[in-house]
PDB file of C-alpha atoms and ligand atoms in Angstrom:
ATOM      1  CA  UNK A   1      -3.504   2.065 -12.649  1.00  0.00           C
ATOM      2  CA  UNK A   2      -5.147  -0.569 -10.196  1.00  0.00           C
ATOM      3  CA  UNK A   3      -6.727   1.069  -7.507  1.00  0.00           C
ATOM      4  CA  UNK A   4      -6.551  -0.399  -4.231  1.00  0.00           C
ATOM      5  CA  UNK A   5      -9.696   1.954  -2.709  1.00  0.00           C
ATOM      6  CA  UNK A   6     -11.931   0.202  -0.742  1.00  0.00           C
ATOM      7  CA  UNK A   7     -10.303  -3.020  -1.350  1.00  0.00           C
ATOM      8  CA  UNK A   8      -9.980  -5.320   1.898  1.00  0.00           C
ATOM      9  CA  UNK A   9      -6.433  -5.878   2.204  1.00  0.00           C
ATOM     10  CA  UNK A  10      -5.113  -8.438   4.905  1.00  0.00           C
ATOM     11  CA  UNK A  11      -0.901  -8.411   5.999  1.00  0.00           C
ATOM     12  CA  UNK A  12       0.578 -10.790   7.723  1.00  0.00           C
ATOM     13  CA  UNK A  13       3.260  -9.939  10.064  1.00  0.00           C
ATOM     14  CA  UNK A  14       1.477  -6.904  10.447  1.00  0.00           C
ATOM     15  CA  UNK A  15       3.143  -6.046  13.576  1.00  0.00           C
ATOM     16  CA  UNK A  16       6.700  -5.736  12.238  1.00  0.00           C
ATOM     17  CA  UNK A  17       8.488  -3.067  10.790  1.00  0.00           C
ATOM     18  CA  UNK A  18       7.090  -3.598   6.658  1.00  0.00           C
ATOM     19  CA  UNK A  19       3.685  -4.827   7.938  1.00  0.00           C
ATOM     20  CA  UNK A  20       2.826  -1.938   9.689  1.00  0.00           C
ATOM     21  CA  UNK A  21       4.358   0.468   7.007  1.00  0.00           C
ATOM     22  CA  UNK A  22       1.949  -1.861   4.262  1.00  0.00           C
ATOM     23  CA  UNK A  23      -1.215  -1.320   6.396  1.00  0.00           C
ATOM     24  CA  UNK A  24      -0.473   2.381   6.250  1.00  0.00           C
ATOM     25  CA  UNK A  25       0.378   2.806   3.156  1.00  0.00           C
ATOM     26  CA  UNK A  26      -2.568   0.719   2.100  1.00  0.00           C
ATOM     27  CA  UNK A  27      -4.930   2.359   4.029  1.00  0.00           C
ATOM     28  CA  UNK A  28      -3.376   5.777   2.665  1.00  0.00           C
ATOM     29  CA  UNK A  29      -4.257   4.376  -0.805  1.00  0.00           C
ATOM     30  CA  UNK A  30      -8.212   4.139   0.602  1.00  0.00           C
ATOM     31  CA  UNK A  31      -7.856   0.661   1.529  1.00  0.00           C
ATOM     32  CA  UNK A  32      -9.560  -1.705   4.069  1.00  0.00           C
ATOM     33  CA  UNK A  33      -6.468  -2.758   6.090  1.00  0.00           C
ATOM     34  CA  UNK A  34      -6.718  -5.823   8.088  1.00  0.00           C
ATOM     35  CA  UNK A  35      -3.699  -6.872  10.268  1.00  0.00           C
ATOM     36  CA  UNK A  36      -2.909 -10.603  10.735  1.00  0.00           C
ATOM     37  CA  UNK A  37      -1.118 -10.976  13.780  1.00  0.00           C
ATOM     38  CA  UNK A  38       0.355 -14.029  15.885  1.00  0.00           C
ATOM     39  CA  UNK A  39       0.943 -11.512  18.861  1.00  0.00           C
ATOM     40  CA  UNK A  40      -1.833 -10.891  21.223  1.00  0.00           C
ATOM     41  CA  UNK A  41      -2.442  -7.052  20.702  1.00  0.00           C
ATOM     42  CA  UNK A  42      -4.929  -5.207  18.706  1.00  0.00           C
ATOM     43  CA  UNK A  43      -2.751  -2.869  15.995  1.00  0.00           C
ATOM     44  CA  UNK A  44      -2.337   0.806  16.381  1.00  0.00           C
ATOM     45  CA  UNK A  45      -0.898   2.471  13.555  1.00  0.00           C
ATOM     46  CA  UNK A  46       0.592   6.381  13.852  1.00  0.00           C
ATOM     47  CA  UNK A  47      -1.072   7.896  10.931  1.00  0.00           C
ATOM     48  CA  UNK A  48       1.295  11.152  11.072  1.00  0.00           C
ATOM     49  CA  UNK A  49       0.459  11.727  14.502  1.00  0.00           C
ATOM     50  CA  UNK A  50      -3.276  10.078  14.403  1.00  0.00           C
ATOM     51  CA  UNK A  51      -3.846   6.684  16.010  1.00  0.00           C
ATOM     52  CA  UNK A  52      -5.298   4.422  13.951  1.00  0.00           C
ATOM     53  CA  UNK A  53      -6.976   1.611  14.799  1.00  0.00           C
ATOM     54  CA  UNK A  54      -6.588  -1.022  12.575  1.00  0.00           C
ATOM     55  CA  UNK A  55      -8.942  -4.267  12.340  1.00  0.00           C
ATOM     56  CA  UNK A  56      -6.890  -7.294  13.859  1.00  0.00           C
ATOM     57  CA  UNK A  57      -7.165 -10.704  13.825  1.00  0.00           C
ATOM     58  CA  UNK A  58      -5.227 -13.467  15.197  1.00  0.00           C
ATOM     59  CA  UNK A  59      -3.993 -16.734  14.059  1.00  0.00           C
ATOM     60  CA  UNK A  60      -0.901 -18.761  14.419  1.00  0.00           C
ATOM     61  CA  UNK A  61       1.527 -21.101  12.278  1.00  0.00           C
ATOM     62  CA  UNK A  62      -0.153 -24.514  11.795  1.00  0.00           C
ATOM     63  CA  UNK A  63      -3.710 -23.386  12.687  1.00  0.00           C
ATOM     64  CA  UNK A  64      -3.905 -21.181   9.405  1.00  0.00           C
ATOM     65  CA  UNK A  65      -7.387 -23.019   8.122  1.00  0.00           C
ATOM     66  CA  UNK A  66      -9.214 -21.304  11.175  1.00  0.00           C
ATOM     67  CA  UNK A  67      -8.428 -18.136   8.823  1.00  0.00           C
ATOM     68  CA  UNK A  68     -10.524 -19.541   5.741  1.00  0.00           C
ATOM     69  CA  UNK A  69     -13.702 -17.339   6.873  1.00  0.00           C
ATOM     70  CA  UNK A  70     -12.002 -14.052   6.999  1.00  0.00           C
ATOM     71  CA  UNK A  71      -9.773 -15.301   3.969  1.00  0.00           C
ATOM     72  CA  UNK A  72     -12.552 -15.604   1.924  1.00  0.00           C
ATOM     73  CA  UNK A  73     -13.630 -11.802   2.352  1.00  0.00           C
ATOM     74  CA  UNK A  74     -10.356 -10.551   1.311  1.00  0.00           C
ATOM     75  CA  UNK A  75      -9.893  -8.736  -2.016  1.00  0.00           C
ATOM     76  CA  UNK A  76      -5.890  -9.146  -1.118  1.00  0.00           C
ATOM     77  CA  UNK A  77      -3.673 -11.486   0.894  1.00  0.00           C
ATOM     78  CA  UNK A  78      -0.517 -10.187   1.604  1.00  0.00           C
ATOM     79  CA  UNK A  79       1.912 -12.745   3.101  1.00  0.00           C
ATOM     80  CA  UNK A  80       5.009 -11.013   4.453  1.00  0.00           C
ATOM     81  CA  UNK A  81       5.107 -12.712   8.043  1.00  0.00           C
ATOM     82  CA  UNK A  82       8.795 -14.054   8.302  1.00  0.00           C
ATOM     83  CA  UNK A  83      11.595 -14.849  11.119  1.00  0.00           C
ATOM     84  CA  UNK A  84      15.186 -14.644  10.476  1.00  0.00           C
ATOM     85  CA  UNK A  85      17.506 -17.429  12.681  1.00  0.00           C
ATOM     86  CA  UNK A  86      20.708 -15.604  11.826  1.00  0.00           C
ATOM     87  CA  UNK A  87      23.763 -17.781  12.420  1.00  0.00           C
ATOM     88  CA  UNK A  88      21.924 -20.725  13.525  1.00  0.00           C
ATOM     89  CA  UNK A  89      22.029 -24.317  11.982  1.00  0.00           C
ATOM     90  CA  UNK A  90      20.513 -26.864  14.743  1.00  0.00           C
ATOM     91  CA  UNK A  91      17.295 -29.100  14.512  1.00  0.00           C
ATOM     92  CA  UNK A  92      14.999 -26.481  16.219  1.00  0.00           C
ATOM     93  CA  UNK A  93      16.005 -23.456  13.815  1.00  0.00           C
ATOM     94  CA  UNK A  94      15.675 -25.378  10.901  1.00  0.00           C
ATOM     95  CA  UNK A  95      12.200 -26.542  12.178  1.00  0.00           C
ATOM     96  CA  UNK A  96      11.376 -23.198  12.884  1.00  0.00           C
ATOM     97  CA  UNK A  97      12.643 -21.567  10.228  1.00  0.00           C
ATOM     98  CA  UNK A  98      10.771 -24.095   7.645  1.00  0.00           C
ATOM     99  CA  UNK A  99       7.317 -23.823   9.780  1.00  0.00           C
ATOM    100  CA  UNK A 100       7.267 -20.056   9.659  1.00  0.00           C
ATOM    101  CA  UNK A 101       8.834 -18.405   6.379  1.00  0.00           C
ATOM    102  CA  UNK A 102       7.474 -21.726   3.937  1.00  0.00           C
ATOM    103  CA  UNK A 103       5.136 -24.167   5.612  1.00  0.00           C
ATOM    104  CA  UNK A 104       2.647 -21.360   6.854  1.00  0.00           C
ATOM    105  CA  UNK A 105       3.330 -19.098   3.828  1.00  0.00           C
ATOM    106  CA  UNK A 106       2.186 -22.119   1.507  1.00  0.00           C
ATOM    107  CA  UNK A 107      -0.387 -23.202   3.587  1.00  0.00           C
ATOM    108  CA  UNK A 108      -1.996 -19.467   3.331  1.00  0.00           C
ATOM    109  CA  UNK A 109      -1.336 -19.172  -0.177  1.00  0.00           C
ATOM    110  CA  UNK A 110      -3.411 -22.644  -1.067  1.00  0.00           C
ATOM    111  CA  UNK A 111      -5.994 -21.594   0.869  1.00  0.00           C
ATOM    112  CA  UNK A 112      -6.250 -18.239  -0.801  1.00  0.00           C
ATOM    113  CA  UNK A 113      -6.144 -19.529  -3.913  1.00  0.00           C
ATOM    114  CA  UNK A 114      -8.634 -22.502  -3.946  1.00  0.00           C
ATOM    115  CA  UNK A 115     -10.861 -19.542  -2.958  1.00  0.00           C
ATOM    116  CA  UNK A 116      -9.922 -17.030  -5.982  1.00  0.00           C
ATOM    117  CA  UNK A 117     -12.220 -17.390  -9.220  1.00  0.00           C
ATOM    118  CA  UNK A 118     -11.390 -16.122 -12.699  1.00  0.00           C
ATOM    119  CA  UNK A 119     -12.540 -12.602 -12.464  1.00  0.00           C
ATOM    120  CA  UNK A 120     -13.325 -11.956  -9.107  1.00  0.00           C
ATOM    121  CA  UNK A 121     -10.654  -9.201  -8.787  1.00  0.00           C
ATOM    122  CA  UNK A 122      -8.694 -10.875  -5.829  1.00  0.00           C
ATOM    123  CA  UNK A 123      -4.927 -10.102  -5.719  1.00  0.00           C
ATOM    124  CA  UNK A 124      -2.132 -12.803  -3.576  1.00  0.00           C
ATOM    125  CA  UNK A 125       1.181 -10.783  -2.967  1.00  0.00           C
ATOM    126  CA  UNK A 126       3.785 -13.117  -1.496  1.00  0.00           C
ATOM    127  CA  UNK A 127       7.088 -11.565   0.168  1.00  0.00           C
ATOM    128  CA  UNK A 128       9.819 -13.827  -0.537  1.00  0.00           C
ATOM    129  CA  UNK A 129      13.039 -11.427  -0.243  1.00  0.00           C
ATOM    130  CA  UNK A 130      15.918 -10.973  -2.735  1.00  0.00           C
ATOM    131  CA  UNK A 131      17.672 -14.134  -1.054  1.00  0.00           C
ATOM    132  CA  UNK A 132      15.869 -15.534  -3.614  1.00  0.00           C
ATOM    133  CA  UNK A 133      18.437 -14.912  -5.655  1.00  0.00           C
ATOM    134  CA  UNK A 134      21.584 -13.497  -3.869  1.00  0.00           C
ATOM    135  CA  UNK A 135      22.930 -14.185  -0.301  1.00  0.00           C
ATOM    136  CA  UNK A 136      21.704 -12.887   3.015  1.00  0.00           C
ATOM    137  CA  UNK A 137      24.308 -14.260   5.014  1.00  0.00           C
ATOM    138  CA  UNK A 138      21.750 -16.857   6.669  1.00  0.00           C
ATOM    139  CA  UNK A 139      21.650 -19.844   5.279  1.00  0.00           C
ATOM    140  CA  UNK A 140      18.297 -20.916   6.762  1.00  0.00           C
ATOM    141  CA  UNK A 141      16.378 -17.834   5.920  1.00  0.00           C
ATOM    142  CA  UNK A 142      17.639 -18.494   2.329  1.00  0.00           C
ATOM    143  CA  UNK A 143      17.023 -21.881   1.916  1.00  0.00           C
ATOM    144  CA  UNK A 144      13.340 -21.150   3.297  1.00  0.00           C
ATOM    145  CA  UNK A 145      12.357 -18.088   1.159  1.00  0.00           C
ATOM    146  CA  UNK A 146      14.355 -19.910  -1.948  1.00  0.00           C
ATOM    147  CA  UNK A 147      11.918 -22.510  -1.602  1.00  0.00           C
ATOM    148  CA  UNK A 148       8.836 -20.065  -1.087  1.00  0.00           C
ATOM    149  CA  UNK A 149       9.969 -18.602  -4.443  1.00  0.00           C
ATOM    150  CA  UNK A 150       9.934 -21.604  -6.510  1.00  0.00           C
ATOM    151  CA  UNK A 151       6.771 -23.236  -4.782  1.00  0.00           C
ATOM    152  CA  UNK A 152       5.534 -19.585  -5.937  1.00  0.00           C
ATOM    153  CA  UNK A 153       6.429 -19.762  -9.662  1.00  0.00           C
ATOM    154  CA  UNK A 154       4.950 -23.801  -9.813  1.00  0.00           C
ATOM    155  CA  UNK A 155       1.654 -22.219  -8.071  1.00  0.00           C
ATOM    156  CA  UNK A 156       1.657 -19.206 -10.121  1.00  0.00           C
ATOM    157  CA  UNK A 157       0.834 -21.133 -13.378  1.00  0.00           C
ATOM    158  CA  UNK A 158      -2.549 -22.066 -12.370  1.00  0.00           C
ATOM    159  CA  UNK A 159      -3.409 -19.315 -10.310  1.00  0.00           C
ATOM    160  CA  UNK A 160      -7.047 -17.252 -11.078  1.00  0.00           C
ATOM    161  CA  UNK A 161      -5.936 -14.338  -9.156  1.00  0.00           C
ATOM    162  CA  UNK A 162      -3.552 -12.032  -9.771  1.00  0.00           C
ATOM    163  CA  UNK A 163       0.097 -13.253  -7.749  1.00  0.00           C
ATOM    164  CA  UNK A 164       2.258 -10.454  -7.074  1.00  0.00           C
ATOM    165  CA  UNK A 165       5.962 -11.235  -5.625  1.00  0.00           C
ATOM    166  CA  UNK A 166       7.747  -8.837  -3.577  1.00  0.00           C
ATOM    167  CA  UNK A 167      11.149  -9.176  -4.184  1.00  0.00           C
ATOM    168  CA  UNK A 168      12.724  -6.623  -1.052  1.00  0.00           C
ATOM    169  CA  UNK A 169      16.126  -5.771  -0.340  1.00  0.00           C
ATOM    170  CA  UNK A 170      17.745  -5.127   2.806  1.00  0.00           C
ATOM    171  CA  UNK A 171      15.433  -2.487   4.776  1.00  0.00           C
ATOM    172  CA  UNK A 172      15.798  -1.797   8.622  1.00  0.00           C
ATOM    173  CA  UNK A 173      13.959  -4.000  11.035  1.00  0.00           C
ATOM    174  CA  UNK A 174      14.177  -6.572  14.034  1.00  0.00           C
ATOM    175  CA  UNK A 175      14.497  -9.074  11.584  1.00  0.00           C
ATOM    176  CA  UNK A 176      17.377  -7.155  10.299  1.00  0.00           C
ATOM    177  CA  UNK A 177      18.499  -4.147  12.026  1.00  0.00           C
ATOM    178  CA  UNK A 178      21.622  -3.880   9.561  1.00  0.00           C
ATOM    179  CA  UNK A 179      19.273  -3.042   6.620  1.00  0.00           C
ATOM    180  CA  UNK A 180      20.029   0.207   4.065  1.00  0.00           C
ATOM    181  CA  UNK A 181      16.642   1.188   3.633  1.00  0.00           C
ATOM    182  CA  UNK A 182      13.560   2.720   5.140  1.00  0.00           C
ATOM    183  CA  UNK A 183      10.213  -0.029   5.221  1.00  0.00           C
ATOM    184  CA  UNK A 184       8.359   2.754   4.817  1.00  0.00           C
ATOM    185  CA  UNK A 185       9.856   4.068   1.663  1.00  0.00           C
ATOM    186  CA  UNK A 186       9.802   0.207   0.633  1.00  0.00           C
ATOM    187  CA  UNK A 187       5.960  -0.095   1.590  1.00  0.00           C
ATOM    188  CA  UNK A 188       4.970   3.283  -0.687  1.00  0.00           C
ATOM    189  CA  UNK A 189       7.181   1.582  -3.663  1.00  0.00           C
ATOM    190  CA  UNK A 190       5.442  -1.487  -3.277  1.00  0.00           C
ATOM    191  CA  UNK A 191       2.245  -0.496  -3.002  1.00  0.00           C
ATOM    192  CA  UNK A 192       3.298   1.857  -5.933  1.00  0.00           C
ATOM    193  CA  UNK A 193       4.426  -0.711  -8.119  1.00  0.00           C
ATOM    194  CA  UNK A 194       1.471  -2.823  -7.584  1.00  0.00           C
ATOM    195  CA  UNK A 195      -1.354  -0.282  -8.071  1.00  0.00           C
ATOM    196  CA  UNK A 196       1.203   0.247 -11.890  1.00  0.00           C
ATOM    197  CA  UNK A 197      -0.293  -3.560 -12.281  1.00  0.00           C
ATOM    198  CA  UNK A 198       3.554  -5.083 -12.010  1.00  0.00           C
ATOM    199  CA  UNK A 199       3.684  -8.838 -10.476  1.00  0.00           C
ATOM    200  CA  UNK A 200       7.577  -9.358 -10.191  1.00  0.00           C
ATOM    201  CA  UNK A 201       7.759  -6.064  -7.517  1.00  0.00           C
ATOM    202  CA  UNK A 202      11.701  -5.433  -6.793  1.00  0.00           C
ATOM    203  CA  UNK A 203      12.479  -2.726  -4.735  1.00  0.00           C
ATOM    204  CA  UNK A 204      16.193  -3.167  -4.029  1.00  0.00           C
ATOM    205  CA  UNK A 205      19.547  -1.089  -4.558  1.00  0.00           C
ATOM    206  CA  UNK A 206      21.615  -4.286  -5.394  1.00  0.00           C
ATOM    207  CA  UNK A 207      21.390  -4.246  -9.477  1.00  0.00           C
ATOM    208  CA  UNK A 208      21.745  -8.067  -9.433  1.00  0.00           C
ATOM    209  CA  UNK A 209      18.791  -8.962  -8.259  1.00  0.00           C
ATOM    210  CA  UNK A 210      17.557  -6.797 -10.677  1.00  0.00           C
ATOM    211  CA  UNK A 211      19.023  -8.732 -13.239  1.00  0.00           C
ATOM    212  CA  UNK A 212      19.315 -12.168 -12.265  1.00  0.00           C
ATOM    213  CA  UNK A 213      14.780 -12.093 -10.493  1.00  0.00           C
ATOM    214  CA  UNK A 214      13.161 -11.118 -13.596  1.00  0.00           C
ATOM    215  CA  UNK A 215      15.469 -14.208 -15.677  1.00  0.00           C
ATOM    216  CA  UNK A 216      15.008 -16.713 -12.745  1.00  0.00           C
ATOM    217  CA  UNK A 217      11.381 -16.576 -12.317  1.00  0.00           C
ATOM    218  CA  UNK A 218      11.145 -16.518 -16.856  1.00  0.00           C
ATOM    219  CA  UNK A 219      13.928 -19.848 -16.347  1.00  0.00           C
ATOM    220  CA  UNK A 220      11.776 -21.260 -13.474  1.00  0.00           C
ATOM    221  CA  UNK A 221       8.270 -21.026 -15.005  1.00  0.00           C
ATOM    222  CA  UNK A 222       9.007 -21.937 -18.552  1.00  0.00           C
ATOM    223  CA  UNK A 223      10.441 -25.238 -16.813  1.00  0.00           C
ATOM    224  CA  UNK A 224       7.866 -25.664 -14.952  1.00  0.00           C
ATOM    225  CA  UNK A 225       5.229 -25.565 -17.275  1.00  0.00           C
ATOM    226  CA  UNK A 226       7.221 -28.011 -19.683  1.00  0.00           C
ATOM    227  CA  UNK A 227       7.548 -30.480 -16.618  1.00  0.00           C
ATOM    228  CA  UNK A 228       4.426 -30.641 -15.025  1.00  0.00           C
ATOM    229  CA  UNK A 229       0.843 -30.518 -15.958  1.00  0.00           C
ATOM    230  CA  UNK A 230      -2.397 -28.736 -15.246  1.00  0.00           C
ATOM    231  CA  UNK A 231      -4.310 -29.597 -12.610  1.00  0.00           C
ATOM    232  CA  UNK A 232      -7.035 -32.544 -14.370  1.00  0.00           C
ATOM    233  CA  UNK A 233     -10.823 -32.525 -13.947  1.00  0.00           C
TER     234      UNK A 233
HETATM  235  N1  LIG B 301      14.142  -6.625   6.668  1.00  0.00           N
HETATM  236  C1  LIG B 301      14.687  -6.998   5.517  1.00  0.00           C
HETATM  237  O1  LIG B 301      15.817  -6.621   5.176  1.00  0.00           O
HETATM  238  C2  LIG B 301      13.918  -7.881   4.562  1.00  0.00           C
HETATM  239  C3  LIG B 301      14.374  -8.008   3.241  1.00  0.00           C
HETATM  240  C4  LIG B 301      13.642  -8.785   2.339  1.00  0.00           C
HETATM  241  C5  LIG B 301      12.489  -9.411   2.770  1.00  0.00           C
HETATM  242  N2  LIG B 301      12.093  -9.266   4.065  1.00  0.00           N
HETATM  243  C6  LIG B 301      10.863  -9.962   4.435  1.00  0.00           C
HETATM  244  O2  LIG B 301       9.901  -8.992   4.812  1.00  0.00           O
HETATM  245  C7  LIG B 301       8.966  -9.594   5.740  1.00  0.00           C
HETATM  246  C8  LIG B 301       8.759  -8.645   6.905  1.00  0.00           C
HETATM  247  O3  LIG B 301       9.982  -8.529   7.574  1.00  0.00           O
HETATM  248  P1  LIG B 301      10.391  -7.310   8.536  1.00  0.00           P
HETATM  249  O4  LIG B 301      11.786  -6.971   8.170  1.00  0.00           O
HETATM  250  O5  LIG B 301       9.322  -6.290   8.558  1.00  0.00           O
HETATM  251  O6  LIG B 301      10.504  -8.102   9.906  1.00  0.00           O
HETATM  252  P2  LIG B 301       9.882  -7.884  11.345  1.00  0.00           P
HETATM  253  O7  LIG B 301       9.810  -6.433  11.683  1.00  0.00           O
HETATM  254  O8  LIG B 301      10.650  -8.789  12.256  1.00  0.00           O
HETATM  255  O9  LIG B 301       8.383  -8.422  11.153  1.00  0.00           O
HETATM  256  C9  LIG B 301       8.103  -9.778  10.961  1.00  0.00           C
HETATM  257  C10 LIG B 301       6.752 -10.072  11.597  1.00  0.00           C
HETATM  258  O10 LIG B 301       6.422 -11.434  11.322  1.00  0.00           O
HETATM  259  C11 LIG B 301       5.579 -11.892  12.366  1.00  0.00           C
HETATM  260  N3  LIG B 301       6.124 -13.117  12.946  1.00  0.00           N
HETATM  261  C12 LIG B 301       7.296 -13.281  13.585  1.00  0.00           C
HETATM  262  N4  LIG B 301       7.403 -14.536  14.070  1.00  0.00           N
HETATM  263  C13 LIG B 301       6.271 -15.178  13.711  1.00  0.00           C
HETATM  264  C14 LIG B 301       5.767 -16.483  13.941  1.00  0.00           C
HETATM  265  N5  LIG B 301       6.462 -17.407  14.649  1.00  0.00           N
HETATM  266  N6  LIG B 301       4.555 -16.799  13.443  1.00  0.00           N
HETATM  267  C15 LIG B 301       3.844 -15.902  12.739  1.00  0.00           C
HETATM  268  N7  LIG B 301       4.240 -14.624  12.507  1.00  0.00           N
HETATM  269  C16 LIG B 301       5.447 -14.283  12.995  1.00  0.00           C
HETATM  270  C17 LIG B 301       5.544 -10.810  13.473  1.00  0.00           C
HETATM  271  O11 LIG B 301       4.363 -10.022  13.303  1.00  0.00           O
HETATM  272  P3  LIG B 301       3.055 -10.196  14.271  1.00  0.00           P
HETATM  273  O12 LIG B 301       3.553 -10.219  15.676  1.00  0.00           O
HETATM  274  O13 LIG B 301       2.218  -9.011  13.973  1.00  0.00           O
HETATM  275  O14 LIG B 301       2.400 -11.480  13.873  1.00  0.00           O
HETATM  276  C18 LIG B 301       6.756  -9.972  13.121  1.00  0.00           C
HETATM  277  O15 LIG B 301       6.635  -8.665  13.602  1.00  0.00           O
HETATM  278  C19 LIG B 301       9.566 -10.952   6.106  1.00  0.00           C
HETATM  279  O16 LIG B 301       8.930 -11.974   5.376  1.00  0.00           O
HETATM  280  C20 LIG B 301      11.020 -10.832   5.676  1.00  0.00           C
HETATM  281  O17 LIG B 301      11.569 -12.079   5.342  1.00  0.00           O
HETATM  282  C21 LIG B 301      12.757  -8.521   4.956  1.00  0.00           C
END
């Protein structure tokens, strides 16, 4: 097991329905929890009746270096901040869509990374979604996480901290209020999976994904590597 005690664990989107379920669930675990928030309010969690305050900091898509100083005393990064333009297809949506779930995502994750060194114990999970892999009715938000996922895998190979991907299926939220399951019951299985020291973390009743994630990300990577080189000196 991988403890998470008295790690400092930041979320992103920690506001929504799976961020806030994280930070509790990570906090439950003996965690530091950290909330990354574009909205303007502090985060108040309701730990089984207890307020809890929970440290907050703000930032917002495109100004995501400002976060380098408080990036750089995080044990883990948890990206997870994501919008869903269901139905749409103009300009704006697409713009929107591309800024939020990939542009900001990637521009977090480099900046994590260039600050992990071998051995320093720092953990990236990124929260890409099972549209990786199967449909979610919305084109955009596929295309966008789609494209998180295989930036992932090609940033993966030379990463010196430990990358987790959460690979989620449909849970309730305003991003989708249709979902089957619970975000808290997906938050304790993540948080679960990753203290068992897993990487590719599926939580998901759709058996597909279970089958076609694990084969995707061995397809994508072995590709990659073949196709691509190390970063030189
Ligand atoms: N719900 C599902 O079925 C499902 C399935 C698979 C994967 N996911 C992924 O899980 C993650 C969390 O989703 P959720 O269902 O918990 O959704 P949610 O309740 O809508 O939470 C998403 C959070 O992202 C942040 N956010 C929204 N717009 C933003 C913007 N323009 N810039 C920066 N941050 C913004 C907000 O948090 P703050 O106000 O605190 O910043 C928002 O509360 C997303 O990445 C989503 O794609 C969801």
């Amino acid at each position: 097991m991988a403890p998470l005690a008295g790690l400092r664990c930041g979320v992103t989107g920690a506001g929504g329905s799976l961020g806030r379920a994280l930070l509790l669930e990570l906090h439950r675990q003996g965690a530091q929890p950290v909330a990354l928030r574009h909205g303007d309010q502090d985060l108040v969690l309701d730990d089984d009746g207890t307020p809890l305050q929970v440290e907050t900091v703000r930032w917002s898509v495109g100004e995501e270096q400002a976060l380098e100083p408080l990036l750089s005393k995080l044990d883990v990064l948890v990206i997870n901040h994501g919008i869903n333009r269901l139905g749409a297809r103009d300009a704006s949506a697409l713009a929107e869509s591309l800024d939020v779930n990939l542009l900001s995502a990637l521009r977090l994750m480099e900046l994590f990374l260039a600050l992990a060194e071998p051995g320093d114990g720092r953990q990236l999970w990124v929260n890409t979604s099972e549209a990786e892999v199967n449909p979610a009715l919305s084109p955009l938000y596929e295309i966008s996480k789609r494209t998180l996922g295989q930036l992932l895998s090609l940033r993966r190979l030379d990463a010196a901290c430990t990358v987790r991907r959460l690979v989620l299926g449909p849970f309730r939220s305003a991003l989708n209020p249709y979902g089957v399951m619970r975000a808290e019951g997906v938050a304790a299985d993540v948080v679960r999976q990753a203290m068992a020291g897993r990487e590719l973390i599926i939580v998901s009743p759709n058996p597909l994904t279970w089958l076609l994630m694990p084969l995707t990300c061995w397809g994508r990577e072995r590709y990659y590597r073949w196709f691509t080189r190390p970063p030189g000196p």
